[in-house]
Coordinates of C-alpha atoms in Angstrom, one line a residue:
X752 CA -42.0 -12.7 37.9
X753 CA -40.1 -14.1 40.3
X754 CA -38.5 -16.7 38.4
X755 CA -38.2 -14.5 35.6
X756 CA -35.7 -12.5 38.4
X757 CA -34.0 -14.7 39.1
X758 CA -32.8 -16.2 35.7
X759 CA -32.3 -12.4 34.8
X760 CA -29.9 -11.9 37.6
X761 CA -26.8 -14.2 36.8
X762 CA -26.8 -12.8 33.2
X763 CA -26.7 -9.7 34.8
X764 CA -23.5 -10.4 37.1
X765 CA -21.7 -12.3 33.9
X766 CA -21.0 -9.0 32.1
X767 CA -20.0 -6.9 34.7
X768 CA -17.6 -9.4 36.3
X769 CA -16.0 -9.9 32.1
X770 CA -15.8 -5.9 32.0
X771 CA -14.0 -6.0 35.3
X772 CA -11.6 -8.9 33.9
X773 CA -10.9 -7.4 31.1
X774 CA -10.1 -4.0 32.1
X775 CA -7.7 -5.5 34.5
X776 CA -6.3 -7.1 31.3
X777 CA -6.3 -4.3 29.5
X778 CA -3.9 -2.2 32.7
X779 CA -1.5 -4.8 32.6
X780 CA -1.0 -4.6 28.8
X781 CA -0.8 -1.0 29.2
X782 CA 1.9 -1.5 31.5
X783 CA 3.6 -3.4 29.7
X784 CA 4.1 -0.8 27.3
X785 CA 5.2 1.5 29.9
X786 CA 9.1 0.9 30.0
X787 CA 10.1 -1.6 27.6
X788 CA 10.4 0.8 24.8
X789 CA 12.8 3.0 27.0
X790 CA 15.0 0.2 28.1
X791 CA 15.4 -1.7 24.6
X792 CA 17.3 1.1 23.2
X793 CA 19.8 0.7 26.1
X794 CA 21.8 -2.0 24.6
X795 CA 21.4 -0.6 20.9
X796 CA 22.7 3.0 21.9
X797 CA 26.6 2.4 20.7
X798 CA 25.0 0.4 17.4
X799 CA 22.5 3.3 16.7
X800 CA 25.5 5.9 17.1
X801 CA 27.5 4.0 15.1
X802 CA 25.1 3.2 12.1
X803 CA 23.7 7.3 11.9
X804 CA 27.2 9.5 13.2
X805 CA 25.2 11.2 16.2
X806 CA 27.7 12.6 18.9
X807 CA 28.1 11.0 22.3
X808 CA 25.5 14.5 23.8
X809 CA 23.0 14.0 20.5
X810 CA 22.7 10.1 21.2
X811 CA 22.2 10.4 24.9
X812 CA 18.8 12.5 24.0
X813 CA 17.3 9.4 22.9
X814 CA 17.6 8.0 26.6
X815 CA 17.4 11.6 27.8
X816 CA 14.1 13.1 25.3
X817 CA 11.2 10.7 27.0
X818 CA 11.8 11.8 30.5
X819 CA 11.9 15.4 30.3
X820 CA 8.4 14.5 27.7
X821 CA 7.5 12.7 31.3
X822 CA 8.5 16.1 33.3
X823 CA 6.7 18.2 31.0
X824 CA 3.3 16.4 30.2
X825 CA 2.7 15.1 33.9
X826 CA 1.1 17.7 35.5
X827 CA -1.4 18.2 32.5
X828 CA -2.2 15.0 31.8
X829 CA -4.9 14.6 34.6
X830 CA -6.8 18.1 33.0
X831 CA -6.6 16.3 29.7
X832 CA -8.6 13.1 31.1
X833 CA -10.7 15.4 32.9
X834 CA -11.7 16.6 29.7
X835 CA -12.1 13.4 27.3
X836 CA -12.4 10.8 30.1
X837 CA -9.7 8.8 31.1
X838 CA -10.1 5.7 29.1
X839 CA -10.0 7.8 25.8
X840 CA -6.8 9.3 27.1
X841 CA -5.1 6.2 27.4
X842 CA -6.4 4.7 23.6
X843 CA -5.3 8.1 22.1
X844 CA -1.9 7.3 23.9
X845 CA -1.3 3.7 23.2
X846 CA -1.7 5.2 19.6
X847 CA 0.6 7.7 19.9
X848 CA 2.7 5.3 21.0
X849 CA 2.7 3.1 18.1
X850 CA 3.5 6.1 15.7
X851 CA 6.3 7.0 17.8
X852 CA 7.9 4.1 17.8
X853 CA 7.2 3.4 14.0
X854 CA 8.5 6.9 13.4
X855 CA 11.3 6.3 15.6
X856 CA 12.9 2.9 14.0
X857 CA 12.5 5.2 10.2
X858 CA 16.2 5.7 8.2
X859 CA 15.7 9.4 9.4
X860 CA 17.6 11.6 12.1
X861 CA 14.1 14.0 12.1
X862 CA 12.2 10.7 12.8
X863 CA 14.5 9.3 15.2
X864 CA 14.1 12.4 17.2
X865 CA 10.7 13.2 16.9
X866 CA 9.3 9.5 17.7
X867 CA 11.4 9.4 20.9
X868 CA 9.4 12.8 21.8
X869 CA 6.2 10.9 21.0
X870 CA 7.0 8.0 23.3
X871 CA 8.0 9.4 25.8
X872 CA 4.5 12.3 25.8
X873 CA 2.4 8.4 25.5
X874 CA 3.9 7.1 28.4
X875 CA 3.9 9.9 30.2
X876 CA 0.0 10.2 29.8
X877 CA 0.2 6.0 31.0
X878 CA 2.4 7.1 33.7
X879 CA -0.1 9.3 35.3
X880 CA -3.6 8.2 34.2
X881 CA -2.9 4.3 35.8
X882 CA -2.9 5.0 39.0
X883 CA -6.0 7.0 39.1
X884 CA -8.1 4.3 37.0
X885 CA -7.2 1.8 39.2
X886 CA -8.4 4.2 42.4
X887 CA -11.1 4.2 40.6
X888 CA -12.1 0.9 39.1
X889 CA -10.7 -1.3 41.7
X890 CA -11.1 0.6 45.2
X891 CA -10.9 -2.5 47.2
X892 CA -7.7 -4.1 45.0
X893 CA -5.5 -1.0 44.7
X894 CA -2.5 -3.1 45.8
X895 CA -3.1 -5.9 43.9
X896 CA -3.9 -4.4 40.7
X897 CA -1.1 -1.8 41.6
X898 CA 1.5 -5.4 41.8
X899 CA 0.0 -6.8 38.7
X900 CA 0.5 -3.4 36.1
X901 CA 3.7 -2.7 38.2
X902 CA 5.3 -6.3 37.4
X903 CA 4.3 -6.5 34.0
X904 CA 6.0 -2.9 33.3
X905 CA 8.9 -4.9 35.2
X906 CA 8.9 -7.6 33.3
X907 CA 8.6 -6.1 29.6
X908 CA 11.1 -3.8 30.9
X909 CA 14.0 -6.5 31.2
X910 CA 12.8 -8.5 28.8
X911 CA 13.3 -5.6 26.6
X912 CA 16.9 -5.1 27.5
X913 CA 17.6 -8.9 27.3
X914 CA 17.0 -9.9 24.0
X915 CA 17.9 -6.2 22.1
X916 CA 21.0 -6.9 21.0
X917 CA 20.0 -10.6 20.1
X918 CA 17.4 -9.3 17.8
X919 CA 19.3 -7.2 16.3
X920 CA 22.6 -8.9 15.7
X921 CA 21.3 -12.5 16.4
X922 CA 18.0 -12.4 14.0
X923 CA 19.6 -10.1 11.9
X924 CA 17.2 -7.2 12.6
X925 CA 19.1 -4.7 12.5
X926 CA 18.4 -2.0 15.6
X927 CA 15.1 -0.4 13.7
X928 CA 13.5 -3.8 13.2
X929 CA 14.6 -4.5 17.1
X930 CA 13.2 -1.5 18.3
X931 CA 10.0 -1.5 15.7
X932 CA 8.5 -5.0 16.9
X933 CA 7.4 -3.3 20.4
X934 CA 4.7 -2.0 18.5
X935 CA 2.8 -5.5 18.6
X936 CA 2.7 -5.3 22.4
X937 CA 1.1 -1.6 21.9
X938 CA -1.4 -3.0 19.5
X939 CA -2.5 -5.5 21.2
X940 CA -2.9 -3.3 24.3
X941 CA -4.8 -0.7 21.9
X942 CA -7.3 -3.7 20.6
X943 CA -8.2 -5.0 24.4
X944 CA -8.6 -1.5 25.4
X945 CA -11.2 -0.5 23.3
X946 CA -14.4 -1.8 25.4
X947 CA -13.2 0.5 27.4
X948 CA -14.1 3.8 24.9
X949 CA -17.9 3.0 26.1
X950 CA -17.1 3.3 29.3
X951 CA -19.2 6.4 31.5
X952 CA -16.6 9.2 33.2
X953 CA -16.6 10.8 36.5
X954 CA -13.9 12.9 36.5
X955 CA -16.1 15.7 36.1
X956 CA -18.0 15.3 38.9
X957 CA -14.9 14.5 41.1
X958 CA -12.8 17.5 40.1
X959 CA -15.8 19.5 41.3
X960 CA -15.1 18.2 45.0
X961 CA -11.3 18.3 44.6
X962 CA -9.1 21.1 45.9
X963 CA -7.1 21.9 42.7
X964 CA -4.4 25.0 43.9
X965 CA -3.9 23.1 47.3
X966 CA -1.9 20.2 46.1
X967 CA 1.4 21.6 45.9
X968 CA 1.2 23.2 49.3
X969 CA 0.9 20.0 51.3
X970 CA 3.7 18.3 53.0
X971 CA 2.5 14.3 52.4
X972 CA 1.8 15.3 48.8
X973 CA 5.5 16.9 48.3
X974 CA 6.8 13.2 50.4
X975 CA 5.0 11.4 48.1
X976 CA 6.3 13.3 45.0
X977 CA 10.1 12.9 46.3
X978 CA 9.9 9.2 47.2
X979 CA 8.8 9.1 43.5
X980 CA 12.0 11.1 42.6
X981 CA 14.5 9.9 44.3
X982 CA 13.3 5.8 43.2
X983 CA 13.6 7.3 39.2
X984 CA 16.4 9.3 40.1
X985 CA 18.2 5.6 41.2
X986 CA 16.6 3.7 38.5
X987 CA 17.4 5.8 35.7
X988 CA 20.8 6.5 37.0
X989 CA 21.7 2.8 37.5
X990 CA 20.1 1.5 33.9
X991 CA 22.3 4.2 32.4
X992 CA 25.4 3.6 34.8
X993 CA 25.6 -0.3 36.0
X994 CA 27.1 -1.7 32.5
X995 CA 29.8 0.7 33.0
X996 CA 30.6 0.1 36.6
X997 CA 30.5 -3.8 36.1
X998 CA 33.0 -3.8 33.1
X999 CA 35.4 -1.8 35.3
X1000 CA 35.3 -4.3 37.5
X1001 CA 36.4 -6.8 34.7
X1002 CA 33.1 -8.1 33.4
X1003 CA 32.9 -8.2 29.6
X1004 CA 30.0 -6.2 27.9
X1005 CA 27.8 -8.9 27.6
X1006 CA 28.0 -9.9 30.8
X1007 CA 27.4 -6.7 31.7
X1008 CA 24.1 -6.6 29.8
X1009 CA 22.8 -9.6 31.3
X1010 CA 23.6 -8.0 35.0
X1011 CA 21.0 -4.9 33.7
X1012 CA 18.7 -7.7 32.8
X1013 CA 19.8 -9.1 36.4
X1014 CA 19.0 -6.3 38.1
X1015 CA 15.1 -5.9 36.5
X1016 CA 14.7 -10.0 37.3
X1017 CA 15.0 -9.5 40.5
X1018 CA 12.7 -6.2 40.8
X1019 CA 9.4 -8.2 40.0
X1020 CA 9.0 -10.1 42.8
X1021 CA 8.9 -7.4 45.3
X1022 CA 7.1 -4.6 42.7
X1023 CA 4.1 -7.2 43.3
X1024 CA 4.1 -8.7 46.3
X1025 CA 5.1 -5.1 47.8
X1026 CA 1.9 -3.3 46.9
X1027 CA 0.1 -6.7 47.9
X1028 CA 0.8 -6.1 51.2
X1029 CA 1.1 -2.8 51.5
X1030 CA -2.2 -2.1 50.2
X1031 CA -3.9 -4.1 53.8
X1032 CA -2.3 -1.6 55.9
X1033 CA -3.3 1.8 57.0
X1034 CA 0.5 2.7 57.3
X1035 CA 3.5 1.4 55.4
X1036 CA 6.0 2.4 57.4
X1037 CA 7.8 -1.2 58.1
X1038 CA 7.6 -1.8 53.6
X1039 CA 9.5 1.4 53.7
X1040 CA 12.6 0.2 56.2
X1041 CA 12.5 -3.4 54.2
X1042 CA 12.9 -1.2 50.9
X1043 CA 15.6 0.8 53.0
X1044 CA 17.7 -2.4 53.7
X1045 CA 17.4 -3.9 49.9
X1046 CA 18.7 -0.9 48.8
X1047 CA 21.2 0.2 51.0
X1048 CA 22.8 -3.7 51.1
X1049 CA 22.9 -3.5 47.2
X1050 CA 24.4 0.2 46.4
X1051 CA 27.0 -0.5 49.5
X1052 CA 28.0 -3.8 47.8
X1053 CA 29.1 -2.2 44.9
X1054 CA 30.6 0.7 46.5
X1055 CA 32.9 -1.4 48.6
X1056 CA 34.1 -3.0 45.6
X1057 CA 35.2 -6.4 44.1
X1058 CA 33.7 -8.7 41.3
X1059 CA 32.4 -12.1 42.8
X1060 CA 29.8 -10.5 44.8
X1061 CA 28.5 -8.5 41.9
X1062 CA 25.8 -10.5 41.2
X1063 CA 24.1 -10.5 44.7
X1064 CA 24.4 -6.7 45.2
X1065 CA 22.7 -6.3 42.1
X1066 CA 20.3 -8.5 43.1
X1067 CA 19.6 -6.6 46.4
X1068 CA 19.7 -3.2 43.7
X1069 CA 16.7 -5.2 42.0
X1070 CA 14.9 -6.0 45.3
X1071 CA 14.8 -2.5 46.6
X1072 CA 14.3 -1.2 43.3
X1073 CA 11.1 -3.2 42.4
X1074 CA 9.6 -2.1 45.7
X1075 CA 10.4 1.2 45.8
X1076 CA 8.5 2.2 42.3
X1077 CA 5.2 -0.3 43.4
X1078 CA 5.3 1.6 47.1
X1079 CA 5.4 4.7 45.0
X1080 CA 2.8 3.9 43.1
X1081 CA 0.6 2.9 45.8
X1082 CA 1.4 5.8 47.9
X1083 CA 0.1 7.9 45.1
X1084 CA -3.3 5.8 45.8
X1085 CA -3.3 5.3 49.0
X1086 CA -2.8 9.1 50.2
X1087 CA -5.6 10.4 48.2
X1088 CA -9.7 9.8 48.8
X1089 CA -11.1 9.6 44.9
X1090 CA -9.2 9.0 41.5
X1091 CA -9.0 13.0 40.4
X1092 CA -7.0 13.3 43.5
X1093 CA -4.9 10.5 42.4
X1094 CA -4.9 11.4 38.8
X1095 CA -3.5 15.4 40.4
X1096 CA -1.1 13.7 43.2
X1097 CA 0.5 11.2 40.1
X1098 CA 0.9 14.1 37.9
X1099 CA 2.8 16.1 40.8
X1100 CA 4.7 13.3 42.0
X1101 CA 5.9 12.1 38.2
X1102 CA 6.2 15.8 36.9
X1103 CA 8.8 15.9 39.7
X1104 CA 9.9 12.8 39.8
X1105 CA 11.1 12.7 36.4
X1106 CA 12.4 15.7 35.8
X1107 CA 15.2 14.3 39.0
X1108 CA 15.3 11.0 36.5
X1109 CA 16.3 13.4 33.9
X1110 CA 19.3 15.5 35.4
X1111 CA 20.8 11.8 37.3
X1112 CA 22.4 10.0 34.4
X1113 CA 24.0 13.1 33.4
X1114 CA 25.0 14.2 36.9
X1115 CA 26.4 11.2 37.5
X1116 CA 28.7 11.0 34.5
X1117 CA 29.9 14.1 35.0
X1118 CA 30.9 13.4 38.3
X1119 CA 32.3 10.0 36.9
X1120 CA 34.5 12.5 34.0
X1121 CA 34.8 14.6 36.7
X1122 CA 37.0 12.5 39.6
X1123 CA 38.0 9.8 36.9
X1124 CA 36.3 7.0 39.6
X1125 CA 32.6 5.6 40.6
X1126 CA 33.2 6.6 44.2
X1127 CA 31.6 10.1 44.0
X1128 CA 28.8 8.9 41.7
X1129 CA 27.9 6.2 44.6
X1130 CA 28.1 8.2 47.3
X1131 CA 25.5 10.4 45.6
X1132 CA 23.3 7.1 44.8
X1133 CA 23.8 6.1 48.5
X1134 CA 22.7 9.9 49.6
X1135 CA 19.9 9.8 47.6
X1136 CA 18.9 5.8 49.3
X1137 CA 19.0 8.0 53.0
X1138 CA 16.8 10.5 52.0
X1139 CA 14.8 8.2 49.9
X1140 CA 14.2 6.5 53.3
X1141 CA 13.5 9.5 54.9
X1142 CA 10.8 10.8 53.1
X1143 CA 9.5 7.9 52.6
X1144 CA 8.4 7.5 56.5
X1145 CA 6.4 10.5 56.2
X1146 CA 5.1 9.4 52.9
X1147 CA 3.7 5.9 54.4
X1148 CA 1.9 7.9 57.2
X1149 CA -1.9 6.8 57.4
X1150 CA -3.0 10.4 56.0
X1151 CA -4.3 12.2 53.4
X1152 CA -3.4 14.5 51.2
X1153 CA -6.8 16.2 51.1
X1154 CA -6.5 17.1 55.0
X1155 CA -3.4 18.5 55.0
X1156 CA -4.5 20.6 51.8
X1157 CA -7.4 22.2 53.6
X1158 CA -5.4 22.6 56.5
X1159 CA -3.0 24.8 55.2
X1160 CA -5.8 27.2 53.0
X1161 CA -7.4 27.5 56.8

């Protein structure tokens, strides 16, 4: 019998350790399904306009439509897990995903529209659910695994924006056929994810022990939620925005493109290596003022001005971006005891936090129509860098959400 244990025991590890490897798999090409459907219509927005007569207001939905989809879905999405177990969540939404973005590349206005809608609902349901599985899942790796699925979204995300425009024009794609082919990243994602529909769920038990109508009343949960804000609000704004600024500053649009694509390069580094490191530390106080000082160097480089330096402040804009979404994302971990509570804090936080992404691009091009100059629109991103920094000092406290929840029902 003992023998007989003995052999038993390794074949009992092997499969185990293979689900383990390949549900990490499985987050990462998640991930990368996460952005680089938003960011590959960038690039293609003047061709799309061009090709189907929308106005200037009716195009900008198409950047516009997924985030409030984000806003609105967010603080849901964790009672929908609850319900059919996370894993099933995120297979329904990686086939969402693909209908969307089939319906979305159709000869049809009403497609257009309404597969934009479905994207953005998919990944807002990816958005949320991640963080929480990975709580869950991988309790000793939350920063690494929170580096890996945050550099992949990184990644797809400016490879996306790269090579739009040469599929389109270069290959001959046209923009549908450029925008359709993303669909083979989401079925691949959809084919490694389904081991993962046997999977057994604990939500249920969790949301027993959780503290649902106390979320929103404590003070590290609202830091949390706008550190999260303010990084989309800067993203969002600058994907939108940077082309713009960098042609008025003599670039040609091309050039301008690749400065986008720049920009996310330069992100992945720190969006892995940030939760890496952040993840051994009780507090993350001193990954907050190195995010500070990325950002702050990058957005005051292009507000003084001047085109040779271009490059290297929107290198330092990639830097502190890339951290500040992965220290986001861990916070979101980090600050909560079980994955319900992270699944809860990520829907607060994104809700939030996107709905901010949403009103940016258009604030700022107001103010841009507004003073005829990127001065106002730059004070505002270097406002929002200050408080960004701010917040995020309380929201890299060694604390919980949990205590300060029950504190303030006391």
């Amino acid at each position: 019998m003992k023998n007989m244990s003995q052999v038993r025991n390794p074949s009992i590890n092997k499969p185990v350790k293979l689900t383990g490897a390949l549900l990490a798999i499985g987050v990462i090409l998640v991930a990368a399904n996460m952005r680089a459907s938003l960011t590959a219509i960038g690039p293609l927005i003047g061709t799309i306009q061009a090709d189907t007569g929308l106005s200037g207001v009716l195009v900008g939905l198409l950047t516009t439509l997924p985030l409030i989809a984000f806003a609105v879905l967010s603080p849901i999405a964790p009672s929908i897990a609850n319900r059919f177990g996370a894993e099933n969540t995120l297979f329904a939404s990686l086939l969402i995903l693909i209908v969307g973005t089939v319906l979305r590349s159709l000869p049809s206005t009403f497609t257009l529209f309404t597969g934009t809608v479905l994207i953005g609902l998919a990944i807002a349901i990816c958005n949320v659910l991640l963080p929480g599985l990975i709580k869950r899942h991988f309790p000793n790796s939350v920063g690494l695994m929170t580096g890996l699925y945050t550099m992949s979204m990184n990644l797809w995300a400016s490879l996306a924006s790269g090579i739009s425009i040469p599929m389109a024009v270069g290959l001959g794609l046209g923009w549908r056929g450029a925008l359709v082919i993303w669909t083979s990243i989401s079925i691949l994602a959809a084919i490694v994810w389904l081991p993962q529909l046997r999977s057994h769920h604990q939500e249920r038990e969790e949301a027993q022990e959780s503290h649902k109508g106390t979320m929103w009343k404590s003070a590290l949960a609202w830091q949390v939620t706008l550190f999260m804000g303010l990084q989309s609000l800067a993203f969002y704004v600058t994907i939108t925005w940077l082309p713009e600024i960098v042609q008025d500053r003599g670039y040609s649009p091309t050039a301008a493109g690749w400065m986008l694509s720049l920009m996310q390069l330069f992100s992945l580094p720190t969006s892995f290596i940030m939760p890496l490191l952040a993840g051994r530390r009780r507090s993350q106080r001193s990954f907050v003022i190195i995010t500070f000082c990325f950002s702050l160097i990058g957005y005051l480089g292009l507000f003084v001005g001047g085109a040779a330096l271009l490059p290297l402040w929107v290198a330092f804009i990639g830097l502190g971006g890339g951290a500040s979404i992965s220290l986001a994302l861990v916070f979101i971990a980090l600050r909560t005891r079980n994955s319900q509570q992270t699944a809860r804090l990520s829907g607060m936080s994104q809700s939030i936090g996107y709905l901010l992404a949403a009103v940016g691009p258009s604030l700022i091009g107001w103010l841009h129509d507004w003073s005829g100059s990127w001065t106002p629109p730059l004070l505002v991103l270097l406002t929002s860098v200050v408080v960004l920094f701010i917040v995020g000092l309380g929201a890299s406290r060694d604390a919980y959400v949990e205590q300060e929840s029950r504190s303030s029902t006391i």
